[in-house]
Amino acid sequence: MASLRTEREIMDRLKLIILWGLFIWPVMAGNYNFTILPSGSYFETIILDPSASQVNASLLAYQFKGRIDRKMHTSINLGITRMLLRWELEKNRGFELGFEYGIHSQFSVEDAGANFLGGLQNSDYRITGVAHYKNKVHTYRMTLFHQSSHLGDDYIIRNDITRPTSNVLNYEQLDFLLSTTKNNFRYYYGLGFNISPNTIRKRLSLQLGYFFNKGLKINKNMGYFYGIDVKTFEQNDFRPGLKIGLGFEIGRNNHNPLRILMEYYKGHLPYSTLEYKQLQSFGIGLYLNSIL
């Protein structure tokens, strides 16, 4: 009991130190331009991250244990990103605070003979506080999020689930990530730590990725892109979840371009209560950043 109280006190002090540093550092930095509710963000959305706060819909085929699932699956994410405060210290250097909110849902569609039946499998809810520091080509990102995951009514009824399921996907996490963009290339890497005091989920997670995009010679507002995102969780014995994408984008000069993506994923099902399942999925999706 004493050790639990000590752990809570340490986490409370850590949060206080971080929040104090976030607010006091820009003031001590010297001259800056201060903006309330700025548009856009220093940090570009990682579109290949299944948990990213964005708007997208994908039509996917699932393969479990080498066999194609007869059901068609759709992944629908509804997210929003909003910066609240920004300190511009000088050209290409600044600091901002904001939040993100996302709902990540998976549906299955099966042929019932006379018609097709759709069913909600799972929904994840994530609210995130974000802090970004941009220094030329580098952007440092710190996030603190709460996530909860819930099986859908359709899945519960069709599988005759009558007992409570694991709440291993209900937790809070602190993430640190560095993203570097040079010309058309971007790479990033970071780590996360589950800070929930009484969690049944293991603590550590890692992420890295690479992204390339380039405009067309005939029209710079359109272009193509490809990339890879890898996430590993201690919860899953660090077996990687790998997502690869190749696509075309329209409106690339805006901070919310429309992207058409051919996508492939291999690993644990991201990131629902059914996370323990391993699969391969492939299909096509439409993506928007949804950064205000």
Coordinates of C-alpha atoms in Angstrom, one line a residue:
M1 CA 0.0 0.0 0.0
A2 CA 2.8 2.4 0.9
S3 CA 4.6 1.6 -2.4
L4 CA 1.4 2.3 -4.4
R5 CA 1.1 5.7 -2.6
T6 CA 4.7 6.5 -3.4
E7 CA 4.3 5.7 -7.0
R8 CA 1.2 8.0 -7.2
E9 CA 3.2 10.8 -5.6
I10 CA 6.0 10.4 -8.0
M11 CA 3.7 10.4 -11.0
D12 CA 1.9 13.5 -9.7
R13 CA 5.2 15.4 -9.3
L14 CA 6.3 14.3 -12.7
K15 CA 3.2 15.7 -14.3
L16 CA 3.5 19.0 -12.4
I17 CA 7.1 19.4 -13.5
I18 CA 6.2 18.7 -17.1
L19 CA 3.3 21.1 -17.1
W20 CA 5.4 23.8 -15.4
G21 CA 8.1 23.4 -17.9
L22 CA 5.7 23.6 -20.9
F23 CA 4.3 26.9 -19.8
I24 CA 7.4 28.6 -18.3
W25 CA 10.0 27.7 -21.0
P26 CA 8.6 29.9 -23.8
V27 CA 8.5 32.9 -21.5
M28 CA 12.1 32.5 -20.5
A29 CA 13.2 32.0 -24.2
G30 CA 13.1 35.7 -25.0
N31 CA 11.4 37.4 -27.9
Y32 CA 8.4 35.6 -29.4
N33 CA 5.1 36.1 -31.2
F34 CA 2.2 34.7 -29.2
T35 CA -1.0 33.4 -31.0
I36 CA -4.2 32.1 -29.5
L37 CA -6.0 29.4 -31.6
P38 CA -3.5 29.4 -34.5
S39 CA -4.3 27.6 -37.7
G40 CA -2.5 24.4 -38.7
S41 CA 0.2 22.6 -36.6
Y42 CA 4.0 22.3 -36.5
F43 CA 3.5 18.5 -36.5
E44 CA 2.2 16.7 -39.6
T45 CA -0.2 13.9 -39.0
I46 CA 1.3 10.4 -39.3
I47 CA -1.3 9.1 -41.7
L48 CA 0.0 5.5 -41.5
D49 CA -0.4 5.4 -37.7
P50 CA -3.7 3.5 -37.1
S51 CA -4.2 5.5 -33.9
A52 CA -3.6 9.0 -35.4
S53 CA -6.2 11.7 -35.0
Q54 CA -7.5 12.0 -38.5
V55 CA -10.6 11.4 -40.7
N56 CA -10.3 8.3 -42.9
A57 CA -12.3 5.3 -44.1
S58 CA -10.8 2.1 -45.4
L59 CA -12.2 -1.0 -47.1
L60 CA -10.1 -4.0 -46.1
A61 CA -9.8 -7.7 -46.5
Y62 CA -8.6 -9.6 -43.4
Q63 CA -6.4 -12.7 -43.3
F64 CA -6.3 -14.7 -40.1
K65 CA -3.8 -17.6 -39.8
G66 CA -3.2 -17.7 -43.5
R67 CA -6.9 -17.8 -44.4
I68 CA -8.9 -14.9 -45.9
D69 CA -11.9 -13.9 -43.7
R70 CA -15.1 -14.2 -45.7
K71 CA -16.3 -10.9 -44.2
M72 CA -15.3 -7.5 -45.6
H73 CA -14.0 -5.1 -43.0
T74 CA -14.1 -1.3 -42.8
S75 CA -12.1 0.9 -40.6
I76 CA -13.6 4.4 -39.9
N77 CA -11.7 7.0 -37.9
L78 CA -13.1 10.4 -36.9
G79 CA -10.5 12.8 -35.5
I80 CA -9.8 16.4 -34.9
T81 CA -6.5 18.3 -34.1
R82 CA -6.6 21.8 -32.7
M83 CA -3.7 24.0 -31.6
L84 CA -4.7 26.4 -28.7
L85 CA -1.5 28.4 -28.1
R86 CA 1.6 29.1 -30.2
W87 CA 4.9 30.9 -29.5
E88 CA 6.9 31.7 -32.6
L89 CA 10.4 32.3 -31.3
E90 CA 12.0 33.0 -34.8
K91 CA 11.7 31.7 -38.3
N92 CA 11.2 27.9 -38.3
R93 CA 11.4 27.8 -34.6
G94 CA 8.5 27.8 -32.1
F95 CA 6.4 26.0 -29.5
E96 CA 2.7 25.2 -29.4
L97 CA 0.1 23.5 -27.2
G98 CA -3.1 21.9 -28.3
F99 CA -5.3 18.8 -28.2
E100 CA -6.5 15.9 -30.3
Y101 CA -9.6 13.7 -30.2
G102 CA -10.2 10.6 -32.1
I103 CA -12.8 7.8 -32.4
H104 CA -11.4 4.7 -34.1
S105 CA -14.0 2.1 -35.2
Q106 CA -13.9 -1.3 -37.0
F107 CA -16.9 -2.7 -38.8
S108 CA -17.5 -6.1 -40.5
V109 CA -19.8 -6.6 -43.5
E110 CA -21.0 -10.1 -44.4
D111 CA -23.1 -11.6 -47.1
A112 CA -26.4 -12.9 -45.5
G113 CA -27.8 -14.1 -48.8
A114 CA -30.6 -11.6 -49.6
N115 CA -28.6 -8.7 -48.4
F116 CA -25.4 -7.6 -46.7
L117 CA -25.2 -7.2 -42.9
G118 CA -22.9 -4.7 -41.2
G119 CA -21.9 -4.9 -37.6
L120 CA -19.8 -2.7 -35.2
Q121 CA -16.9 -4.8 -33.8
N122 CA -15.1 -2.2 -31.7
S123 CA -14.6 1.5 -31.0
D124 CA -11.6 3.2 -29.4
Y125 CA -11.9 6.7 -27.9
R126 CA -8.8 8.8 -27.4
I127 CA -8.3 12.3 -26.0
T128 CA -4.8 13.7 -26.2
G129 CA -3.0 16.8 -24.9
V130 CA -0.1 17.7 -27.2
A131 CA 3.0 19.9 -27.1
H132 CA 5.2 20.6 -30.1
Y133 CA 8.6 22.3 -30.3
K134 CA 9.8 23.0 -33.9
N135 CA 13.5 23.7 -34.6
K136 CA 14.1 24.0 -38.4
V137 CA 13.7 20.5 -39.9
H138 CA 13.1 18.9 -36.5
T139 CA 9.8 18.7 -34.6
Y140 CA 9.7 17.4 -31.0
R141 CA 6.3 16.0 -29.9
M142 CA 5.1 15.1 -26.5
T143 CA 1.6 13.8 -25.9
L144 CA -0.4 12.6 -22.9
F145 CA -3.5 10.7 -23.8
H146 CA -6.3 8.7 -22.3
Q147 CA -7.8 5.8 -24.3
S148 CA -10.7 3.5 -23.7
S149 CA -11.8 0.6 -25.9
H150 CA -15.2 -1.0 -26.2
L151 CA -16.6 -4.0 -28.1
G152 CA -19.6 -3.1 -30.3
D153 CA -23.1 -4.3 -29.6
D154 CA -23.3 -6.2 -32.8
Y155 CA -20.1 -8.2 -32.0
I156 CA -21.3 -8.9 -28.5
I157 CA -24.7 -10.2 -29.6
R158 CA -23.4 -12.3 -32.5
N159 CA -20.7 -13.9 -30.4
D160 CA -22.9 -14.5 -27.4
I161 CA -20.6 -12.6 -25.0
T162 CA -22.1 -12.5 -21.5
R163 CA -19.1 -11.9 -19.3
P164 CA -17.0 -8.7 -18.9
T165 CA -14.0 -8.6 -21.3
S166 CA -10.5 -7.4 -20.6
N167 CA -10.0 -3.7 -20.2
V168 CA -6.3 -3.8 -21.1
L169 CA -6.9 -1.1 -23.7
N170 CA -8.2 1.4 -21.0
Y171 CA -5.1 3.4 -19.9
E172 CA -3.2 6.7 -19.9
Q173 CA 0.1 7.1 -21.7
L174 CA 2.9 9.6 -22.1
D175 CA 4.7 9.6 -25.5
F176 CA 7.8 11.4 -26.9
L177 CA 8.6 11.5 -30.6
L178 CA 11.0 13.2 -32.9
S179 CA 10.1 13.9 -36.5
T180 CA 12.6 15.2 -39.1
T181 CA 11.6 16.4 -42.5
K182 CA 14.2 17.2 -45.2
N183 CA 12.9 18.1 -48.7
N184 CA 10.5 15.3 -49.6
F185 CA 11.7 12.8 -46.9
R186 CA 10.4 12.4 -43.4
Y187 CA 11.5 10.0 -40.7
Y188 CA 10.4 9.7 -37.1
Y189 CA 11.0 7.6 -34.0
G190 CA 9.8 7.7 -30.4
L191 CA 8.7 5.8 -27.3
G192 CA 5.7 5.7 -25.0
F193 CA 5.2 4.8 -21.4
N194 CA 1.9 3.7 -19.8
I195 CA 1.5 5.9 -16.7
S196 CA -1.7 4.5 -15.3
P197 CA -1.1 3.6 -11.6
N198 CA -3.3 0.5 -11.4
T199 CA -3.1 -0.8 -15.0
I200 CA -3.1 -4.4 -16.1
R201 CA -1.4 -3.3 -19.4
K202 CA 2.4 -3.6 -19.7
R203 CA 4.2 -0.2 -19.8
L204 CA 6.5 0.3 -22.8
S205 CA 5.8 1.0 -26.5
L206 CA 8.1 2.1 -29.4
Q207 CA 7.4 3.7 -32.8
L208 CA 9.3 4.5 -35.9
G209 CA 8.6 5.3 -39.5
Y210 CA 9.5 6.8 -42.9
F211 CA 7.4 8.8 -45.3
F212 CA 8.2 10.3 -48.8
N213 CA 5.9 12.5 -50.9
K214 CA 6.6 14.5 -54.0
G215 CA 4.5 16.8 -56.3
L216 CA 3.8 16.1 -59.9
K217 CA 5.7 18.2 -62.5
I218 CA 2.5 19.0 -64.3
N219 CA 0.7 20.1 -61.2
K220 CA 2.5 20.7 -57.9
N221 CA -0.7 20.7 -55.9
M222 CA -1.0 17.0 -56.7
G223 CA 1.5 14.3 -55.9
Y224 CA 2.3 10.8 -54.8
F225 CA 3.6 9.3 -51.6
Y226 CA 4.7 6.1 -49.8
G227 CA 5.7 5.2 -46.4
I228 CA 6.0 2.7 -43.6
D229 CA 5.0 2.8 -39.9
V230 CA 6.1 0.3 -37.2
K231 CA 4.8 0.1 -33.7
T232 CA 5.7 -2.4 -31.0
F233 CA 4.2 -2.8 -27.6
E234 CA 5.5 -4.6 -24.5
Q235 CA 1.9 -5.8 -24.0
N236 CA 2.3 -7.9 -27.3
D237 CA 5.9 -9.1 -26.4
F238 CA 7.2 -6.4 -28.8
R239 CA 5.9 -8.2 -31.9
P240 CA 5.8 -5.3 -34.4
G241 CA 2.7 -4.0 -36.1
L242 CA 3.7 -3.0 -39.6
K243 CA 1.7 -0.7 -41.9
I244 CA 2.8 0.1 -45.5
G245 CA 1.1 2.6 -47.7
L246 CA 1.3 3.9 -51.3
G247 CA -1.0 6.6 -52.6
F248 CA -1.9 9.8 -54.4
E249 CA -2.7 13.1 -52.8
I250 CA -4.8 16.1 -54.0
G251 CA -4.4 19.6 -52.5
R252 CA -0.9 18.9 -51.1
N253 CA -0.2 22.6 -50.7
N254 CA -2.9 22.7 -48.0
H255 CA -2.4 21.4 -44.5
N256 CA -5.3 18.9 -45.0
P257 CA -4.8 17.3 -48.4
L258 CA -7.0 14.4 -49.6
R259 CA -5.1 11.2 -49.9
I260 CA -6.1 7.9 -51.6
L261 CA -4.1 5.1 -50.1
M262 CA -3.4 1.5 -51.0
E263 CA -2.6 0.0 -47.6
Y264 CA -1.2 -3.2 -46.0
Y265 CA -0.9 -4.1 -42.4
K266 CA 0.6 -7.0 -40.5
G267 CA 0.5 -7.6 -36.8
H268 CA -1.9 -7.4 -33.9
L269 CA -5.3 -5.9 -34.7
P270 CA -4.9 -2.2 -34.0
Y271 CA -6.0 -1.2 -31.4
S272 CA -9.3 -2.6 -30.2
T273 CA -10.2 -4.9 -27.3
L274 CA -9.5 -7.7 -29.9
E275 CA -5.8 -6.6 -30.0
Y276 CA -4.6 -10.1 -29.1
K277 CA -5.7 -11.3 -32.6
Q278 CA -2.9 -11.3 -35.2
L279 CA -3.7 -10.7 -38.9
Q280 CA -2.8 -9.3 -42.2
S281 CA -5.1 -6.8 -43.9
F282 CA -5.0 -5.0 -47.3
G283 CA -7.2 -2.6 -49.1
I284 CA -7.9 1.0 -50.1
G285 CA -8.7 4.1 -48.0
L286 CA -9.5 7.8 -48.1
Y287 CA -7.6 10.0 -45.6
L288 CA -7.8 13.6 -44.4
N289 CA -5.6 15.2 -41.6
S290 CA -8.5 17.2 -40.1
I291 CA -6.1 19.8 -38.6
L292 CA -8.0 23.0 -37.8

